Coordinates of C-alpha atoms and ligand atoms in Angstrom, one line a residue:
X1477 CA 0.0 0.0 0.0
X1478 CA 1.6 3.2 -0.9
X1479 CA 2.5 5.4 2.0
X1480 CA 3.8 9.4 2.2
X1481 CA 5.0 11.5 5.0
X1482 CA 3.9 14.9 4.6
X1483 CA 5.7 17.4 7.3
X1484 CA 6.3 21.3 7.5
X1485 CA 9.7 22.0 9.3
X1486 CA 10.8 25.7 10.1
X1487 CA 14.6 24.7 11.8
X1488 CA 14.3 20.8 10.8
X1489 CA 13.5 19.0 13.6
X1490 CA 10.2 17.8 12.4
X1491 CA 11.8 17.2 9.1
X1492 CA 14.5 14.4 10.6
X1493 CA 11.6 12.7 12.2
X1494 CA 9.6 12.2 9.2
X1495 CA 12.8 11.1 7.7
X1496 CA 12.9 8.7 10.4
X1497 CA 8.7 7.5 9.9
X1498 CA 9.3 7.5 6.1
X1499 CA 12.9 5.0 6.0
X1500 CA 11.0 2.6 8.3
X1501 CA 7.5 2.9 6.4
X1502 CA 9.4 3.1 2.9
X1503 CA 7.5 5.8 2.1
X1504 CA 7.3 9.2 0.1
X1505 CA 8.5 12.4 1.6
X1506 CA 6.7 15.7 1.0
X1507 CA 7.6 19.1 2.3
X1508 CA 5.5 21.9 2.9
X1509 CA 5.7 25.3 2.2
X1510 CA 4.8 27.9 2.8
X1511 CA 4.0 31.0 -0.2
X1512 CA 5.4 34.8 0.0
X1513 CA 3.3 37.1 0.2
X1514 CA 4.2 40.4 -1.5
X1515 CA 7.7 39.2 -2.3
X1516 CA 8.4 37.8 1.4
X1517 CA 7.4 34.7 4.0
X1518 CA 5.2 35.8 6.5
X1519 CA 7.4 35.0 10.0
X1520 CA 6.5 32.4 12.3
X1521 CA 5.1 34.7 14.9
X1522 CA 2.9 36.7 12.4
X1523 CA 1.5 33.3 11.5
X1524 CA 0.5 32.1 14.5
X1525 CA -1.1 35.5 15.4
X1526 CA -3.1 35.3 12.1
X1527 CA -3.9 32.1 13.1
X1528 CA -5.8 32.6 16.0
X1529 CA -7.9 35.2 14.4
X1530 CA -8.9 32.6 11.7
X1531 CA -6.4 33.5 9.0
X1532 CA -4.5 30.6 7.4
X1533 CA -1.0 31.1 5.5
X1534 CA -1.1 29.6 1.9
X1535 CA 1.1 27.1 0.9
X1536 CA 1.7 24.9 -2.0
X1537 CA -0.4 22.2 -1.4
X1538 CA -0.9 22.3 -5.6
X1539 CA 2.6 20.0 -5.8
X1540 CA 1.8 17.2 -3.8
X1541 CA -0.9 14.8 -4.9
X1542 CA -2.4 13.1 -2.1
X1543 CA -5.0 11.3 -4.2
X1544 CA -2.8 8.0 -5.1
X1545 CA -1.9 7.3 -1.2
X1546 CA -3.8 5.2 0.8
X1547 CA -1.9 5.5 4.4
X1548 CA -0.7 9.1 5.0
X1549 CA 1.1 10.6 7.5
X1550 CA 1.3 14.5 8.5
X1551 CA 3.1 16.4 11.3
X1552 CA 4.6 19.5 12.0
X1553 CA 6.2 21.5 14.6
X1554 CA 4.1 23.2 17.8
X1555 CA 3.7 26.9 17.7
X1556 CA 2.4 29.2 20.4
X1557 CA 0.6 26.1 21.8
X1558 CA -1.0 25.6 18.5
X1559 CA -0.8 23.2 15.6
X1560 CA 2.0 25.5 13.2
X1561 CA -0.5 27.0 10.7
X1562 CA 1.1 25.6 7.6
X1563 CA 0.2 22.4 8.3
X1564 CA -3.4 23.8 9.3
X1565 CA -3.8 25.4 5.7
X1566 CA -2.2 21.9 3.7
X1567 CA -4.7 20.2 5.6
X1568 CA -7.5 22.9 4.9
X1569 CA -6.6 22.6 1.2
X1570 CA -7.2 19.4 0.6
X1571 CA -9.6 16.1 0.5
X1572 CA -8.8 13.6 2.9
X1573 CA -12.3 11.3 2.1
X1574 CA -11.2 7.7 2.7
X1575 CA -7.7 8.5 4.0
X1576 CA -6.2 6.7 6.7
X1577 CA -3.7 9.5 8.5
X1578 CA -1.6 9.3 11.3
X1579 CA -0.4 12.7 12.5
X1580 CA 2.5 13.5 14.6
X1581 CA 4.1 17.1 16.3
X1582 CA 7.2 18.3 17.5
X1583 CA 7.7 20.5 20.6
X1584 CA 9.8 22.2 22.4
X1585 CA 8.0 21.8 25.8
X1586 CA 4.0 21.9 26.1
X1587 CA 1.2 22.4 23.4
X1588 CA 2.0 18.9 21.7
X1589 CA -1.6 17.8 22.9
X1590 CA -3.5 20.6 21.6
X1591 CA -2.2 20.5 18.4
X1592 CA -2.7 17.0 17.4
X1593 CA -6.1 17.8 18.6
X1594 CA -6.9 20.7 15.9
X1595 CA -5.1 18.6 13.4
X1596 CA -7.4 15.7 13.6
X1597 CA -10.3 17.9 14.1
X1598 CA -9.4 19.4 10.6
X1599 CA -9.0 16.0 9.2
X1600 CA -11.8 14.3 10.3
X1601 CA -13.9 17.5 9.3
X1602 CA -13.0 16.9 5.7
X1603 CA -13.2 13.2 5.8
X1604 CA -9.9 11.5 6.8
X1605 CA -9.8 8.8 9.4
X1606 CA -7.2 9.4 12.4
X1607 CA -5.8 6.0 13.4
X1608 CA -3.4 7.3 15.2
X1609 CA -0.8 10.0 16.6
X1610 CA 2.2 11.5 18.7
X1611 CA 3.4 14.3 19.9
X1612 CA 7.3 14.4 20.1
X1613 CA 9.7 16.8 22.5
X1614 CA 12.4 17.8 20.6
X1615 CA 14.4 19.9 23.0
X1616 CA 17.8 19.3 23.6
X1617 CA 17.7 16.1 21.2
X1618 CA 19.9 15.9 17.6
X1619 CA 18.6 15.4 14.4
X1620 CA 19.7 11.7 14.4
X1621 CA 17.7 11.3 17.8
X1622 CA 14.8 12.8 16.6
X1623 CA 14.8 10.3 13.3
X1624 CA 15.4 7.7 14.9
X1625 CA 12.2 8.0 17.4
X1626 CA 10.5 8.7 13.9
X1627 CA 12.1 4.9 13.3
X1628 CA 11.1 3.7 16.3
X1629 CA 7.3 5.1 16.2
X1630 CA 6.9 3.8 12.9
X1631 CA 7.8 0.4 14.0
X1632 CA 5.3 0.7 17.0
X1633 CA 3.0 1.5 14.2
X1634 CA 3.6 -1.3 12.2
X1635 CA 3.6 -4.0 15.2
X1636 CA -0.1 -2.6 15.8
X1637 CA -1.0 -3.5 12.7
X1638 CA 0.4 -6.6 12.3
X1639 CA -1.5 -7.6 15.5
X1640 CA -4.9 -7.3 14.4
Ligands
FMN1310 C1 7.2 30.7 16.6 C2 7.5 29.5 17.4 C3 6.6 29.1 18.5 C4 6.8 28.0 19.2 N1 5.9 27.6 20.2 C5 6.1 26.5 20.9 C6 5.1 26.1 21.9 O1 4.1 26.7 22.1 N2 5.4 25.0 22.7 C7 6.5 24.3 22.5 O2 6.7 23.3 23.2 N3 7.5 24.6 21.6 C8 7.3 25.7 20.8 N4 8.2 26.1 19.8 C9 9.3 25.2 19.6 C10 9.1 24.2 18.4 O3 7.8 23.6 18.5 C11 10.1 23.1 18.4 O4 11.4 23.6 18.5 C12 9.9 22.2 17.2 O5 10.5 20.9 17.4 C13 10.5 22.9 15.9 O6 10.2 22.0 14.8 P1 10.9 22.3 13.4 O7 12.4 22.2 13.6 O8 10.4 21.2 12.6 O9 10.5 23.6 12.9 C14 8.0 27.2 19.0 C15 8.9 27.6 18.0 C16 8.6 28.7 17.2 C17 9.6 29.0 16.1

């Protein structure tokens, strides 16, 4: 069954654990980004403030073609105790009807919860199924640490399966 990893990283952390998911899963990578507006990228804190008052960044969602995967995942970092809006507008942008999705976050400390929350919220809304999901500390831990708990979680993922 094919499988992609869809992530939006700002200073790669969430990008070397979906490095980590995808090795183990033997799946696609996609990165998201985010679109200038008027000649430059909105910051992350101008974002998140948009955010809360409803306003979503866009990104280029037209690039990466959801439609022939079956199993997708999708994470992205924690901002301002909130899902990072990028991934809020990819998943806005698109149909998720009959997807399976497993969504994951990185954080530096707190807000991991609340994220995946929206995140599944937004998914179910538009028709994915969320089988499962995880919310990942990334303080003080390397690159290579980080992918390989992406290794790791995948494997979890794959035991569950197997079980049923
Ligand atoms: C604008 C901004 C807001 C953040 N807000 C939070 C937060 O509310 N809670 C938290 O634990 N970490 C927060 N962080 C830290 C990131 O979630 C964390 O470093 C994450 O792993 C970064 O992922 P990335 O390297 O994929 O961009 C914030 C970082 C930035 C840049």
């Amino acid at each position: 069954m094919a499988k992609l990893v869809i992530f939006y990283s700002r200073s790669g952390r969430t990008k070397a654990l979906a490095s980590g998911i995808a090795q183990e899963m033997g799946a696609k990578t996609e990165e998201i980004r985010v679109k200038k507006v008027k000649n430059r990228l909105p910051g992350a804190m101008a974002m998140t403030g948009a955010a809360k008052k409803g306003k979503l960044p866009p990104v280029y969602h037209e690039s990466i073609a959801i439609e022939q995967f079956s199993e997708i995942f999708i994470g992205g970092p924690v901002w301002g105790g909130s899902a990072a809006p990028p991934v809020l507008s990819f998943i806005q942008d698109k149909d998720w009807k009959g997807k399976k999705v497993y969504t994951f976050v990185t954080c530096a400390l707190f807000g991991g919860k609340n994220a995946l929350r929206q995140m599944k919220k937004a998914l179910e809304e538009r028709g994915a199924s969320v089988l499962d999901e995880k919310d990942f500390r990334s303080l003080f831990k390397s690159k290579e640490h980080l992918k390989s708990e992406g290794i790791q979680w995948a494997k979890e993922l794959s035991r569950k399966v197997n079980n049923h």
